[in-house]
Amino acid sequence: MTFKELNLSAPLLRAVQEAGYETPSPIQAAAIPPVLSGRDLMGCAQTGTGKTAAFALPMLDRLTANAPRRKGAIRALILTPTRELALQIGESFEAYGKYLKLRSTVIFGGVGQAPQVEALKKGVDILIACPGRLNDLIGQGFIDLSALEIFVLDEADRMLDMGFIHDVTRILDAIKSRKNLGMFSATISREVMDISWVYQRDPVEITVRADEQNKPDIQQYRIEVERGDKTEITARLLEAGSYERAIAFCNTKNMTDRLSGLLKMRGFSAEAIHGDIQQSVREKTLNRFRRGELRVLVATDVAARGLDIDDVDVVFNYDVPDENEYYVHRIGRTGRAKRHGVAYTLVSTITESMRMDDIEKATKNKVHRLKYEKGTLLDLEEGK
Ligand code: AMP
């Protein structure tokens, strides 16, 4: 399958080629034809599968092919839970639409609204938004969605987890015109199904499974270690593996601050990101990490949601995650875009050990067992 066979227009094919994509990912191959023909879509796929292009490419094509319902009106809306995701999607639209005349802008909370309002006043075709700020600006009369043609709900499950359900349904209810609704969700929960039933019309359902072919290549280790040795083993593994870009996950904001401090004391460039750190500071930290100026990003689960950083060499679960799903999300930060990844989970207490047993059972992941004792790393599976 090639992008050309998907009947995308020449300006899009050119942009896709310049982005370096050779073949459509499974979700793109499955979603682009029905979205091009105007069907609603329910896509079960995680970040990292290429889902952004799966909706952005056919959306751009349709907006270009059809005249707007009303001149100057917002024609497409993508609703996404976090600022980071919104910015990434905005960048994708810029890249894919670089040879088209459509204008897009991104709006999110936590920053002053004036520049966003200015951008809106100039007129935009495609709006990428987080629900809170979108509702604010609708309330203030800066946004009119009455001529909307296409609506995409991205990461629907997270949006609901984060308590945005009323914001989302309020927006959906406010749009009276018939629109195309695309939904993406990593998991299809009852609540996600409910939204689909109420607001979608005969959607095409697509599930991208992490099958052998597109399963990320992640070598997973579980290391038994004394609580007090966790930082030492993290530092040793970082050195031993010559990892240039690592993410270490902790369960609490406090622990992320402590761990980044401990790693700095050992001479690593490390920085923490969590919900109590100002968004602008978090953004700066992420950019430094992307540019390779920061070797270790220490994060909570919430802060790391939806991060699109392709070349993370290694993930450390400094704390065993509280939820099985978090484990999958955490280790999924590495092994992306066909690279080999490594994930270490540090297990000290009986509680952590039981949690990890549960994670292994639930996720059916193969995890190699090691033990760190008296400064030595032992392979518990040797000779097995
Ligand atoms: P997404 O799941 O939309 O967050 O995309 C994950 C990453 O895959 C992004 O960095 C995209 O630039 C990249 N990507 C998307 N589609 C393709 C493709 N067909 N070939 C190669 N890389 C892709």
Short mmCIF file of C-alpha atoms and ligand atoms in Angstrom, two decimals:
data_model
loop_
_atom_site.label_atom_id
_atom_site.label_comp_id
_atom_site.label_asym_id
_atom_site.label_seq_id
_atom_site.Cartn_x
_atom_site.Cartn_y
_atom_site.Cartn_z
CA MET A 1 0.00 0.00 0.00
CA THR A 2 1.29 3.49 -0.89
CA PHE A 3 0.00 6.96 0.01
CA LYS A 4 -0.75 7.48 -3.69
CA GLU A 5 -3.10 4.51 -3.71
CA LEU A 6 -5.09 6.21 -0.95
CA ASN A 7 -6.15 8.89 -3.48
CA LEU A 8 -4.76 11.83 -1.58
CA SER A 9 -4.22 15.01 -3.57
CA ALA A 10 -0.81 15.97 -4.96
CA PRO A 11 -0.01 18.74 -2.41
CA LEU A 12 -0.60 16.29 0.43
CA LEU A 13 1.44 13.53 -1.19
CA ARG A 14 4.29 16.00 -1.53
CA ALA A 15 4.06 17.05 2.13
CA VAL A 16 3.90 13.42 3.29
CA GLN A 17 6.94 12.58 1.23
CA GLU A 18 8.81 15.53 2.72
CA ALA A 19 7.87 14.34 6.20
CA GLY A 20 9.78 11.19 5.29
CA TYR A 21 6.84 8.76 5.44
CA GLU A 22 7.27 5.93 2.97
CA THR A 23 4.18 3.81 3.51
CA PRO A 24 0.93 4.46 5.36
CA SER A 25 0.76 2.96 8.85
CA PRO A 26 -2.05 0.40 9.41
CA ILE A 27 -4.41 2.97 10.93
CA GLN A 28 -3.74 5.36 8.06
CA ALA A 29 -4.40 2.69 5.44
CA ALA A 30 -7.65 1.76 7.17
CA ALA A 31 -8.95 5.22 8.12
CA ILE A 32 -8.05 7.47 5.19
CA PRO A 33 -10.45 5.99 2.55
CA PRO A 34 -13.62 6.06 4.70
CA VAL A 35 -12.86 9.54 6.08
CA LEU A 36 -12.23 10.80 2.53
CA SER A 37 -15.65 9.51 1.55
CA GLY A 38 -17.31 11.33 4.45
CA ARG A 39 -17.94 8.50 6.92
CA ASP A 40 -17.81 8.92 10.69
CA LEU A 41 -14.96 7.03 12.30
CA MET A 42 -14.31 5.30 15.60
CA GLY A 43 -10.60 4.51 15.81
CA CYS A 44 -9.14 2.45 18.61
CA ALA A 45 -5.47 3.38 18.52
CA GLN A 46 -2.75 4.78 20.74
CA THR A 47 -0.40 7.68 20.18
CA GLY A 48 2.54 6.43 18.14
CA THR A 49 0.45 4.56 15.57
CA GLY A 50 0.30 7.52 13.19
CA LYS A 51 -3.29 8.37 14.07
CA THR A 52 -2.77 12.12 13.69
CA ALA A 53 -2.03 11.79 9.98
CA ALA A 54 -4.85 9.23 9.73
CA PHE A 55 -7.38 11.99 10.37
CA ALA A 56 -5.39 15.08 9.34
CA LEU A 57 -4.66 13.99 5.76
CA PRO A 58 -8.22 13.13 4.65
CA MET A 59 -9.52 16.14 6.57
CA LEU A 60 -7.20 18.52 4.71
CA ASP A 61 -8.19 16.93 1.41
CA ARG A 62 -11.92 17.29 2.03
CA LEU A 63 -11.65 20.87 3.25
CA THR A 64 -9.71 21.75 0.11
CA ALA A 65 -12.10 19.96 -2.24
CA ASN A 66 -15.30 21.49 -0.83
CA ALA A 67 -16.29 25.14 -0.55
CA PRO A 68 -16.83 26.40 3.02
CA ARG A 69 -20.43 26.57 4.26
CA ARG A 70 -19.80 30.16 5.23
CA LYS A 71 -16.83 32.28 4.25
CA GLY A 72 -14.34 32.85 7.07
CA ALA A 73 -15.95 30.30 9.41
CA ILE A 74 -14.17 27.62 11.43
CA ARG A 75 -14.59 24.45 9.37
CA ALA A 76 -12.87 21.77 11.42
CA LEU A 77 -12.28 21.25 15.12
CA ILE A 78 -9.89 18.82 16.79
CA LEU A 79 -10.43 18.48 20.51
CA THR A 80 -7.57 16.99 22.49
CA PRO A 81 -6.95 16.71 26.25
CA THR A 82 -3.54 18.27 26.82
CA ARG A 83 -1.58 21.29 25.70
CA GLU A 84 1.32 19.11 24.56
CA LEU A 85 -0.93 17.03 22.32
CA ALA A 86 -2.60 20.15 20.96
CA LEU A 87 0.77 21.63 20.02
CA GLN A 88 1.91 18.39 18.39
CA ILE A 89 -1.28 18.12 16.35
CA GLY A 90 -0.90 21.78 15.37
CA GLU A 91 2.61 21.07 14.12
CA SER A 92 1.37 18.04 12.15
CA PHE A 93 -1.29 20.16 10.43
CA GLU A 94 1.34 22.78 9.56
CA ALA A 95 3.56 20.08 8.06
CA TYR A 96 0.90 18.18 6.12
CA GLY A 97 -0.89 21.33 4.97
CA LYS A 98 2.19 23.28 3.93
CA TYR A 99 1.17 23.29 0.24
CA LEU A 100 -2.47 24.12 0.94
CA LYS A 101 -4.13 27.44 1.73
CA LEU A 102 -5.95 26.34 4.88
CA ARG A 103 -5.16 28.13 8.12
CA SER A 104 -4.98 26.41 11.47
CA THR A 105 -4.44 27.55 15.04
CA VAL A 106 -4.02 25.97 18.46
CA ILE A 107 -5.74 27.09 21.67
CA PHE A 108 -5.22 25.81 25.24
CA GLY A 109 -5.41 27.09 28.78
CA GLY A 110 -2.68 28.03 31.23
CA VAL A 111 -1.46 30.96 29.12
CA GLY A 112 -2.90 34.39 28.29
CA GLN A 113 -5.74 34.27 25.82
CA ALA A 114 -4.95 37.49 23.91
CA PRO A 115 -2.62 35.98 21.24
CA GLN A 116 -5.08 33.11 20.69
CA VAL A 117 -7.96 35.54 20.27
CA GLU A 118 -5.86 37.58 17.83
CA ALA A 119 -5.19 34.46 15.74
CA LEU A 120 -8.90 33.59 15.77
CA LYS A 121 -9.86 37.09 14.62
CA LYS A 122 -7.66 36.72 11.57
CA GLY A 123 -9.79 33.73 10.59
CA VAL A 124 -8.95 30.03 10.84
CA ASP A 125 -10.23 27.00 8.96
CA ILE A 126 -8.96 24.40 11.40
CA LEU A 127 -9.01 24.82 15.16
CA ILE A 128 -7.06 22.51 17.47
CA ALA A 129 -8.21 22.98 21.04
CA CYS A 130 -8.28 21.77 24.63
CA PRO A 131 -11.85 21.68 25.97
CA GLY A 132 -11.54 24.13 28.89
CA ARG A 133 -10.17 27.08 26.94
CA LEU A 134 -12.42 26.33 23.99
CA ASN A 135 -15.53 26.61 26.16
CA ASP A 136 -14.15 29.80 27.71
CA LEU A 137 -13.66 31.44 24.36
CA ILE A 138 -17.03 30.22 23.04
CA GLY A 139 -18.60 31.75 26.19
CA GLN A 140 -16.88 35.05 25.49
CA GLY A 141 -18.17 35.06 21.93
CA PHE A 142 -14.79 34.70 20.23
CA ILE A 143 -15.56 31.33 18.64
CA ASP A 144 -18.51 30.39 16.47
CA LEU A 145 -18.78 26.73 15.50
CA SER A 146 -22.08 27.01 13.63
CA ALA A 147 -20.54 26.24 10.24
CA LEU A 148 -18.38 23.34 11.40
CA GLU A 149 -17.97 20.51 8.89
CA ILE A 150 -15.60 18.09 10.61
CA PHE A 151 -15.07 17.37 14.28
CA VAL A 152 -12.42 15.04 15.71
CA LEU A 153 -12.33 13.92 19.31
CA ASP A 154 -8.77 12.81 20.01
CA GLU A 155 -7.82 10.59 22.98
CA ALA A 156 -11.48 10.42 23.98
CA ASP A 157 -10.80 8.08 26.91
CA ARG A 158 -8.23 10.43 28.45
CA MET A 159 -10.49 13.39 27.91
CA LEU A 160 -13.13 11.60 29.96
CA ASP A 161 -10.58 10.41 32.56
CA MET A 162 -9.52 14.00 33.03
CA GLY A 163 -13.07 15.06 33.80
CA PHE A 164 -13.83 16.84 30.53
CA ILE A 165 -17.00 14.88 29.75
CA HIS A 166 -19.36 17.81 30.31
CA ASP A 167 -17.16 20.19 28.35
CA VAL A 168 -17.06 17.71 25.48
CA THR A 169 -20.80 17.03 25.37
CA ARG A 170 -21.58 20.73 25.77
CA ILE A 171 -19.51 21.44 22.68
CA LEU A 172 -21.04 18.53 20.75
CA ASP A 173 -24.55 19.66 21.72
CA ALA A 174 -23.85 23.24 20.70
CA ILE A 175 -22.99 22.27 17.14
CA LYS A 176 -26.23 22.08 15.30
CA SER A 177 -25.03 21.58 11.73
CA ARG A 178 -24.48 18.03 10.50
CA LYS A 179 -20.82 17.33 10.88
CA ASN A 180 -18.52 14.46 10.39
CA LEU A 181 -17.40 13.08 13.72
CA GLY A 182 -14.18 11.15 14.09
CA MET A 183 -13.22 9.71 17.46
CA PHE A 184 -9.94 8.21 18.58
CA SER A 185 -9.37 6.43 21.82
CA ALA A 186 -6.69 4.07 23.13
CA THR A 187 -9.37 2.12 24.98
CA ILE A 188 -13.06 1.87 24.15
CA SER A 189 -14.75 2.26 27.51
CA ARG A 190 -18.46 2.32 28.18
CA GLU A 191 -18.40 6.14 28.29
CA VAL A 192 -16.59 6.36 24.97
CA MET A 193 -19.18 4.01 23.41
CA ASP A 194 -21.97 6.17 24.83
CA ILE A 195 -20.62 9.26 23.11
CA SER A 196 -20.29 7.34 19.87
CA TRP A 197 -23.89 6.07 20.09
CA VAL A 198 -25.31 9.50 20.74
CA TYR A 199 -23.25 11.58 18.35
CA GLN A 200 -22.00 9.38 15.54
CA ARG A 201 -23.85 8.10 12.52
CA ASP A 202 -22.98 4.57 11.43
CA PRO A 203 -19.25 4.95 12.16
CA VAL A 204 -16.56 2.83 10.54
CA GLU A 205 -14.81 1.05 13.40
CA ILE A 206 -11.08 0.51 13.18
CA THR A 207 -8.88 -1.13 15.76
CA VAL A 208 -5.14 -1.14 15.47
CA ARG A 209 -3.84 -3.98 17.52
CA ALA A 210 -0.31 -4.12 18.76
CA ASP A 211 0.22 -7.27 16.68
CA GLU A 212 3.62 -8.82 16.17
CA GLN A 213 4.29 -6.72 13.11
CA ASN A 214 3.79 -3.31 14.62
CA LYS A 215 4.51 -4.28 18.20
CA PRO A 216 7.24 -2.04 19.50
CA ASP A 217 10.59 -3.63 20.10
CA ILE A 218 11.08 -3.12 23.85
CA GLN A 219 13.32 -5.26 26.01
CA GLN A 220 11.81 -5.25 29.49
CA TYR A 221 13.65 -5.86 32.75
CA ARG A 222 12.51 -6.06 36.33
CA ILE A 223 15.24 -5.43 38.88
CA GLU A 224 15.04 -6.41 42.52
CA VAL A 225 16.89 -3.71 44.42
CA GLU A 226 17.06 -2.23 47.93
CA ARG A 227 15.03 0.97 48.10
CA GLY A 228 18.17 2.94 49.01
CA ASP A 229 20.03 1.64 45.93
CA LYS A 230 17.47 2.72 43.35
CA THR A 231 19.25 5.93 42.36
CA GLU A 232 22.60 4.17 42.19
CA ILE A 233 21.35 1.44 39.87
CA THR A 234 19.59 4.03 37.70
CA ALA A 235 22.83 5.98 37.37
CA ARG A 236 24.86 2.84 36.67
CA LEU A 237 22.49 1.63 33.99
CA LEU A 238 22.40 5.05 32.33
CA GLU A 239 26.18 4.95 32.08
CA ALA A 240 26.49 1.28 31.17
CA GLY A 241 23.96 1.56 28.34
CA SER A 242 25.30 4.94 27.16
CA TYR A 243 21.69 6.03 26.96
CA GLU A 244 21.38 9.54 25.66
CA ARG A 245 17.70 10.10 26.24
CA ALA A 246 15.96 8.53 29.20
CA ILE A 247 12.63 9.02 30.92
CA ALA A 248 12.36 8.03 34.58
CA PHE A 249 8.86 7.69 35.99
CA CYS A 250 7.90 8.27 39.61
CA ASN A 251 4.48 7.94 41.20
CA THR A 252 4.49 11.29 42.99
CA LYS A 253 5.43 14.87 42.19
CA ASN A 254 7.60 14.93 45.29
CA MET A 255 9.57 11.88 44.16
CA THR A 256 10.18 13.30 40.66
CA ASP A 257 11.68 16.42 42.26
CA ARG A 258 13.83 14.31 44.58
CA LEU A 259 15.03 11.98 41.86
CA SER A 260 15.95 14.75 39.44
CA GLY A 261 17.91 16.36 42.30
CA LEU A 262 19.68 13.10 43.12
CA LEU A 263 20.60 12.51 39.48
CA LYS A 264 21.89 16.06 39.13
CA MET A 265 24.11 15.48 42.15
CA ARG A 266 25.57 12.52 40.31
CA GLY A 267 26.38 14.75 37.37
CA PHE A 268 23.51 13.91 35.01
CA SER A 269 21.56 16.59 33.22
CA ALA A 270 18.09 15.84 34.56
CA GLU A 271 14.88 17.78 35.03
CA ALA A 272 11.47 16.98 36.48
CA ILE A 273 8.09 17.60 34.89
CA HIS A 274 4.85 17.31 36.84
CA GLY A 275 1.53 19.07 37.27
CA ASP A 276 2.77 21.65 39.80
CA ILE A 277 5.42 22.97 37.46
CA GLN A 278 4.34 25.93 35.37
CA GLN A 279 3.33 24.97 31.84
CA SER A 280 5.85 27.32 30.24
CA VAL A 281 8.67 25.76 32.30
CA ARG A 282 7.47 22.26 31.41
CA GLU A 283 7.44 23.23 27.75
CA LYS A 284 11.01 24.52 27.98
CA THR A 285 12.14 21.32 29.70
CA LEU A 286 10.49 19.19 27.01
CA ASN A 287 12.12 21.19 24.24
CA ARG A 288 15.53 20.80 25.86
CA PHE A 289 14.88 17.06 26.12
CA ARG A 290 13.83 16.89 22.46
CA ARG A 291 16.94 18.76 21.40
CA GLY A 292 19.11 16.33 23.36
CA GLU A 293 20.29 18.94 25.88
CA LEU A 294 18.76 17.00 28.72
CA ARG A 295 19.65 13.38 29.30
CA VAL A 296 17.00 12.37 31.81
CA LEU A 297 13.43 13.55 32.01
CA VAL A 298 11.88 12.64 35.35
CA ALA A 299 8.11 12.57 35.05
CA THR A 300 4.82 11.67 36.64
CA ASP A 301 2.30 9.70 34.57
CA VAL A 302 0.03 12.67 34.07
CA ALA A 303 2.83 14.98 32.91
CA ALA A 304 4.05 12.41 30.38
CA ARG A 305 0.64 11.82 28.77
CA GLY A 306 0.68 11.96 25.04
CA LEU A 307 4.31 13.06 24.75
CA ASP A 308 5.45 12.57 21.19
CA ILE A 309 9.17 12.05 21.46
CA ASP A 310 10.35 9.31 19.16
CA ASP A 311 13.89 8.56 20.17
CA VAL A 312 13.76 7.77 23.87
CA ASP A 313 16.39 5.07 24.42
CA VAL A 314 15.28 3.85 27.81
CA VAL A 315 12.47 4.11 30.32
CA PHE A 316 12.97 3.64 34.07
CA ASN A 317 10.07 2.82 36.32
CA TYR A 318 11.71 4.21 39.42
CA ASP A 319 8.45 3.48 41.19
CA VAL A 320 6.30 0.57 40.04
CA PRO A 321 3.21 2.22 38.52
CA ASP A 322 -0.09 2.16 40.44
CA GLU A 323 -2.11 1.16 37.40
CA ASN A 324 -1.37 -1.62 34.90
CA GLU A 325 -2.32 0.70 32.08
CA TYR A 326 0.33 3.20 33.21
CA TYR A 327 3.00 0.53 32.75
CA VAL A 328 2.02 0.10 29.12
CA HIS A 329 1.93 3.85 28.54
CA ARG A 330 5.27 4.37 30.29
CA ILE A 331 7.27 1.74 28.44
CA GLY A 332 5.55 2.80 25.21
CA ARG A 333 7.60 6.03 25.36
CA THR A 334 10.52 3.96 24.04
CA GLY A 335 10.82 1.50 21.16
CA ARG A 336 8.90 3.88 18.91
CA ALA A 337 9.30 4.53 15.21
CA LYS A 338 10.94 1.13 14.72
CA ARG A 339 13.76 1.76 17.19
CA HIS A 340 14.83 -0.72 19.83
CA GLY A 341 13.89 0.34 23.35
CA VAL A 342 14.68 -0.79 26.88
CA ALA A 343 12.52 -0.54 30.01
CA TYR A 344 13.71 -1.15 33.57
CA THR A 345 11.32 -1.47 36.48
CA LEU A 346 12.88 -1.14 39.93
CA VAL A 347 11.18 -3.31 42.52
CA SER A 348 12.00 -3.02 46.24
CA THR A 349 9.14 -3.78 48.56
CA ILE A 350 6.76 -6.72 48.70
CA THR A 351 3.97 -4.41 47.61
CA GLU A 352 5.97 -3.34 44.56
CA SER A 353 6.81 -6.93 43.81
CA MET A 354 3.14 -7.95 43.93
CA ARG A 355 2.13 -4.98 41.78
CA MET A 356 4.72 -5.96 39.19
CA ASP A 357 3.53 -9.61 39.21
CA ASP A 358 0.07 -8.29 38.49
CA ILE A 359 1.29 -6.03 35.70
CA GLU A 360 3.17 -8.89 34.03
CA LYS A 361 0.13 -11.11 34.22
CA ALA A 362 -2.31 -8.50 32.99
CA THR A 363 -0.19 -7.20 30.13
CA LYS A 364 1.19 -10.64 29.18
CA ASN A 365 4.55 -8.97 28.69
CA LYS A 366 7.77 -10.91 28.85
CA VAL A 367 9.92 -9.32 31.53
CA HIS A 368 13.46 -10.47 32.23
CA ARG A 369 14.42 -10.68 35.92
CA LEU A 370 17.57 -9.19 37.40
CA LYS A 371 18.78 -8.45 40.90
CA TYR A 372 21.05 -5.66 42.10
CA GLU A 373 23.02 -6.62 45.19
CA LYS A 374 26.23 -5.31 46.72
CA GLY A 375 27.01 -3.28 43.62
CA THR A 376 26.52 -6.18 41.22
CA LEU A 377 23.78 -6.90 38.77
CA LEU A 378 22.79 -10.57 38.74
CA ASP A 379 20.78 -12.33 36.08
CA LEU A 380 18.12 -14.36 37.89
CA GLU A 381 17.23 -16.23 34.73
CA GLU A 382 20.69 -17.43 33.87
CA GLY A 383 20.78 -21.16 33.35
CA LYS A 384 17.01 -21.38 33.48
P1 AMP B 1 0.94 9.78 16.13
O1 AMP B 1 0.44 8.41 16.47
O2 AMP B 1 0.01 10.52 15.24
O3 AMP B 1 1.27 10.58 17.38
O4 AMP B 1 2.31 9.62 15.29
C1 AMP B 1 3.47 9.07 15.83
C2 AMP B 1 4.73 9.41 15.04
O5 AMP B 1 4.78 8.66 13.82
C3 AMP B 1 4.85 10.87 14.65
O6 AMP B 1 6.14 11.30 15.01
C4 AMP B 1 4.67 10.88 13.16
O7 AMP B 1 5.48 11.90 12.57
C5 AMP B 1 5.14 9.51 12.73
N1 AMP B 1 4.42 8.97 11.55
C6 AMP B 1 3.10 9.10 11.27
N2 AMP B 1 2.79 8.45 10.14
C7 AMP B 1 3.92 7.87 9.66
C8 AMP B 1 4.22 7.03 8.53
N3 AMP B 1 3.31 6.67 7.65
N4 AMP B 1 5.50 6.63 8.39
C9 AMP B 1 6.44 6.99 9.31
N5 AMP B 1 6.23 7.75 10.39
C10 AMP B 1 4.96 8.20 10.59
#
